[in-house]
C-alpha angles and dihedrals in degrees: 000000000000118000094177106132118241117241090261092049092048093049092048091048093051091048092049091048091054095047095047093045092049099044108024094072126154091251094051093045091050091049092051092060108184093339133087130262109247094190092055092046090052091049092053094048095043088052088056095238096132094046091047094059093085089060096037093053128210093304090055090049091050089054091052093046091054087064092048090051093046089062098028087230111192103227131112091246098127095043098047093044095049103036095030117027101029098032095051094039090052102038110013125102119258088255092053091048093050093046102042111025097069091053093046090049095052093043098244088114121047121188123204123191130233096199146190102037112296110229091193095060125078137162113263126223091257096061098262134100127258129189144065133278107198097206132014115175114230091008093136089060096044134103092186138023125212102214132188109206128209090280092049092249113149121233134180108216119192109214107241132067112041094004117101124191126204120185116244135172130236130191087264121046096252101147089248128178144183112249120212117187125195113175086325115182112249138166125215115248109245097341137084127249113290094020118138125248119288104221091183092059093045093049092047095050093046091049090046091051093049091050094046094048089047086058088050089051091051088058093046090053094045090052093048092049093047090054091048092050092050091048096048092047092052099039115082129200122185089353096306132094113256088236090070091064113102094221090055092047092051093049091049092047092052090049091050092052091048090051092050091049091055091047099048095045090049090050091050095049092046093046091051092051092049090048092052093246127137109272108162094112091043092054090052090047094054090044089055092050091047091053103040101032094034095062090046092054097048090047089052092048091053093043094052089056090063114201092352089064090065092058108104089207093058115104092235090062090068090057088051092052093046092046092052092047093050089047089069104027113110091001136335122250094268093049096050091044090056090047091049092051092050091048092051092045092051091055089223 
């Protein structure tokens, strides 16, 4: 294994870090409320970072998402790259790639993901989709939704006729919505009308999403811990910085090791996908670390801030909200651990 970024990945990472640091400030995030930041989204797409993901691969995307997580930047970057750029590039037809990828790359098209498989959505007899998806992150920013129906068939649904959106709130401010479909027009991803489900495509996209959002969680945790370190070095008690206390150092050290575990397992799963190696168990492993260790780290970050950490207006509180949301998104720790055990037991 070699997780050393390529020159292109390193350059994209440095550019993303600068853009997120410059534009995802506490003041701008507070002003955005539960919505997204259109100026930041435009800056990312103009810089070519969304379009570059197809070339950078999943490992490159994980590196970029770490920077988004570090600043808790409110843009649909993770969703549109995973469910749009990588999903269509990897499993769409040549016609779908030619028609959709340029728009996704320049930001004029935004793809949200209704994953895992939605048991309440099924194809209707008239060729559309009918059903309800209770929560779709970044739906209010999207022009399309990549949806896995009850049979794990993959559909691209343009938001318009037959697709109703109702605003809803999550723990994290992810511009989420409730999606109601009534004979909504939809096209199969990579297959023709009447084709059966492609379990390989569904499994790959779900594993890709779990790996990418684990990378996002690594950034959220790193940002939370960095804030906690800065606070405990600046805050004094009895004439000494809090950071000199052994109990504080041990909590911070444990949080650092948890963050590194999330990061390295995400890197491994992403590297294996890019190398064309089996990575299903590795994606579940990093999802487990992102869930279990992630919630420990953001709790530690908030705890080490003392009373300030309980202030919902404090920047560290956003890391707490994001960490808790990512803890449950695409499967909580217990769920993915059971899935991992079943996969290992099956020998698949």
